[in-house]
mmCIF file of C-alpha atoms in Angstrom:
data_model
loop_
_atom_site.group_PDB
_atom_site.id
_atom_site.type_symbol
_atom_site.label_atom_id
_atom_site.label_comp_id
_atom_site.label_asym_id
_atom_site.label_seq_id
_atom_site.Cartn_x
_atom_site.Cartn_y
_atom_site.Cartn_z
ATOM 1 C CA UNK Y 20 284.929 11.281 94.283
ATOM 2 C CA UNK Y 21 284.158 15.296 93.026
ATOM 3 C CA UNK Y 22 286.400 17.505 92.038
ATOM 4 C CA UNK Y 23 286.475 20.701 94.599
ATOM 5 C CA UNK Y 24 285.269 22.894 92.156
ATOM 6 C CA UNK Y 25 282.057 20.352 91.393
ATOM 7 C CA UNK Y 26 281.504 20.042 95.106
ATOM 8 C CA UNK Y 27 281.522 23.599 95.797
ATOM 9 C CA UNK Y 28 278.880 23.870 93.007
ATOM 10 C CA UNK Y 29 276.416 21.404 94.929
ATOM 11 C CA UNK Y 30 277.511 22.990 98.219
ATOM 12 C CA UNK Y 31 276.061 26.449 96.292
ATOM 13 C CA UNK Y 32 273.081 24.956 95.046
ATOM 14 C CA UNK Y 33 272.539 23.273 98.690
ATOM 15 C CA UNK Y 34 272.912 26.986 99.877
ATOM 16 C CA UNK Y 35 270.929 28.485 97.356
ATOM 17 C CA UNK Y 36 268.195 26.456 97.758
ATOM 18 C CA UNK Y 37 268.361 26.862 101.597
ATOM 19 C CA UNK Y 38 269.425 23.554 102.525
ATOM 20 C CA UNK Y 39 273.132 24.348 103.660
ATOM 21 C CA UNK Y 40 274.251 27.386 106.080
ATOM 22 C CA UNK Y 41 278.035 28.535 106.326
ATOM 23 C CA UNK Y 42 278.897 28.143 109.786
ATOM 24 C CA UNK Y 43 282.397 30.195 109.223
ATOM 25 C CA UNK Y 44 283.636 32.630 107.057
ATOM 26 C CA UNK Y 45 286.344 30.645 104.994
ATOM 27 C CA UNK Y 46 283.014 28.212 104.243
ATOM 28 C CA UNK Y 47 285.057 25.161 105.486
ATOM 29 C CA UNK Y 48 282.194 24.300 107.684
ATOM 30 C CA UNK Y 49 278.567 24.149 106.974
ATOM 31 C CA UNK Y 50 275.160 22.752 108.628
ATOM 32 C CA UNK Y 51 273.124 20.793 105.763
ATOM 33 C CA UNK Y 52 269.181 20.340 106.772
ATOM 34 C CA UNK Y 53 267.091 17.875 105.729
ATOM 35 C CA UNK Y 54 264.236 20.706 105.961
ATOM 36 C CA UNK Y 55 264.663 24.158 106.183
ATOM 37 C CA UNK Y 56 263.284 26.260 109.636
ATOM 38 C CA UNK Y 57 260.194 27.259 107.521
ATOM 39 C CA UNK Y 58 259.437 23.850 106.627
ATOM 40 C CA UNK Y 59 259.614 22.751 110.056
ATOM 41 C CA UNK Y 60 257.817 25.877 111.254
ATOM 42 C CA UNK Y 61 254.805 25.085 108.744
ATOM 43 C CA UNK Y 62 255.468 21.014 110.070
ATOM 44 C CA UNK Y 63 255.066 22.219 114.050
ATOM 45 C CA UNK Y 64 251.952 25.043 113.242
ATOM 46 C CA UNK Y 65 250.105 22.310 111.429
ATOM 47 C CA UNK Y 66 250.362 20.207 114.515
ATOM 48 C CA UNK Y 67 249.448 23.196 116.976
ATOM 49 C CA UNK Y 68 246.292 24.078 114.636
ATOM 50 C CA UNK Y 69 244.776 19.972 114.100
ATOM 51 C CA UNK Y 70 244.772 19.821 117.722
ATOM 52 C CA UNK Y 71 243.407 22.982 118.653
ATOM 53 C CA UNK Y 72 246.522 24.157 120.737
ATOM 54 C CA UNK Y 73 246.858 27.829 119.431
ATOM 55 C CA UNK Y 74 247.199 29.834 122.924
ATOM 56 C CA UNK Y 75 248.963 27.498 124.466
ATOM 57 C CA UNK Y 76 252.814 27.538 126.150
ATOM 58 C CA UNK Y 77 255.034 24.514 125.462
ATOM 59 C CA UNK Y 78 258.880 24.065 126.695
ATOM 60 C CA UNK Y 79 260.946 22.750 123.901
ATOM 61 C CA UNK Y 80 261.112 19.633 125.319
ATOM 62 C CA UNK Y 81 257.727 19.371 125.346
ATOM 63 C CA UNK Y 82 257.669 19.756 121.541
ATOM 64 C CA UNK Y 83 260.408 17.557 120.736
ATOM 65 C CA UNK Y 84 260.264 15.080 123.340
ATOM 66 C CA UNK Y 85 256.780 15.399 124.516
ATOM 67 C CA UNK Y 86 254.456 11.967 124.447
ATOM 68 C CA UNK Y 87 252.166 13.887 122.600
ATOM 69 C CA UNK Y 88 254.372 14.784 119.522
ATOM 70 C CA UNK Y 89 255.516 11.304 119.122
ATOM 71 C CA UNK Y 90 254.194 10.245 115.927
ATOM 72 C CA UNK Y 91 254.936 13.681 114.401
ATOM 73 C CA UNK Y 92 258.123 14.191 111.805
ATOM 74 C CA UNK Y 93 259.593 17.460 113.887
ATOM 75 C CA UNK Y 94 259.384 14.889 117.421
ATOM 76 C CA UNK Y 95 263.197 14.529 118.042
ATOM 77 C CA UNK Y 96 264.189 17.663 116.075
ATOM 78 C CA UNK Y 97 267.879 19.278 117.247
ATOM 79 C CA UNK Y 98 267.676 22.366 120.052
ATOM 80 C CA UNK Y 99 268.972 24.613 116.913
ATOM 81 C CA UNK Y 100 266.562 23.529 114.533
ATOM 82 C CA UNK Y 101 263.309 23.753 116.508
ATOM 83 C CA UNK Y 102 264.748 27.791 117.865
ATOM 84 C CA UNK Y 103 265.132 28.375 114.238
ATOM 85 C CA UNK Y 104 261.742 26.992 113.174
ATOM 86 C CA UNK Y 105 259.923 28.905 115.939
ATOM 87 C CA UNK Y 106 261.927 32.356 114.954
ATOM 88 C CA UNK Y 107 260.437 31.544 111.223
ATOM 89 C CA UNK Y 108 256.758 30.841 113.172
ATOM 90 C CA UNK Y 109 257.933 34.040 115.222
ATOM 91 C CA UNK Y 110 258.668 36.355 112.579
ATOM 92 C CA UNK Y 111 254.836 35.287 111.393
ATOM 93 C CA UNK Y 112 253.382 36.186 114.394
ATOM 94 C CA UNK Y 113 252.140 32.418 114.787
ATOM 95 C CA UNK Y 114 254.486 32.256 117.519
ATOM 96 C CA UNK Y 115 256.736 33.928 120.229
ATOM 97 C CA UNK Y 116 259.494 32.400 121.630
ATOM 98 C CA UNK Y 117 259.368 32.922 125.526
ATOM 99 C CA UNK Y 118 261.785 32.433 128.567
ATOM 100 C CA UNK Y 119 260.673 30.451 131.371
ATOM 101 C CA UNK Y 120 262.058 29.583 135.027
ATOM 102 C CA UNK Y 121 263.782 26.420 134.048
ATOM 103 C CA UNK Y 122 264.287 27.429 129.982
ATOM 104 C CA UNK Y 123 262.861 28.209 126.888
ATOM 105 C CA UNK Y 124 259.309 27.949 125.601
ATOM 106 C CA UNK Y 125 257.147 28.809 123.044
ATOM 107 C CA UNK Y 126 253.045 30.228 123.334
ATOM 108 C CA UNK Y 127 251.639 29.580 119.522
ATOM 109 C CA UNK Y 128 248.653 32.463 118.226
#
């Protein structure tokens, strides 16, 4: 058992480090990842370049669910996590996130 004040230090240091996000003002709730978005963007663009896939168009749930990302760490990644790790990949220009008939997917440059 921690003290507040000791937690709120490792709940900083979480944050600092980009690990933890605030979810609300008073920071009495917070999201803690294992990886941050631009770890899992550099995770998922590693993937798309070994297997030749730049100009292609996936649907999340081909990413994350898809037989052919099985064996790889970001296969099973949360709907949150995998938008945020495609805005980082966006905001590279290695990706753009793109809305399709039945949902969201994502064409990688």
């Amino acid at each position: 058992k921690l003290p507040l004040e000791s937690i709120q230090v490792v709940l900083e240091e979480l944050r600092k480090n980009g690990n933890l996000e605030w979810l609300d003002k008073n920071k009495t709730s917070f999201l803690i990842m294992w990886r941050r978005p631009e770890e899992w963007g550099k995770l998922i663009y590693q993937w798309v370049l070994k297997n030749g896939l730049t100009n292609s168009v996936f649907t999340l749930y081909e990413l994350v669910s898809g037989d052919d990302t099985g064996n790889e760490e970001f296969h099973g990644l949360d709907e949150t996590m995998l938008l945020r790790a495609l805005q980082a990949l966006q905001q590279e220009h290695k990706a753009e996130i793109i809305t399709l008939d039945d949902g969201r997917g994502v064409k990688f440059f």
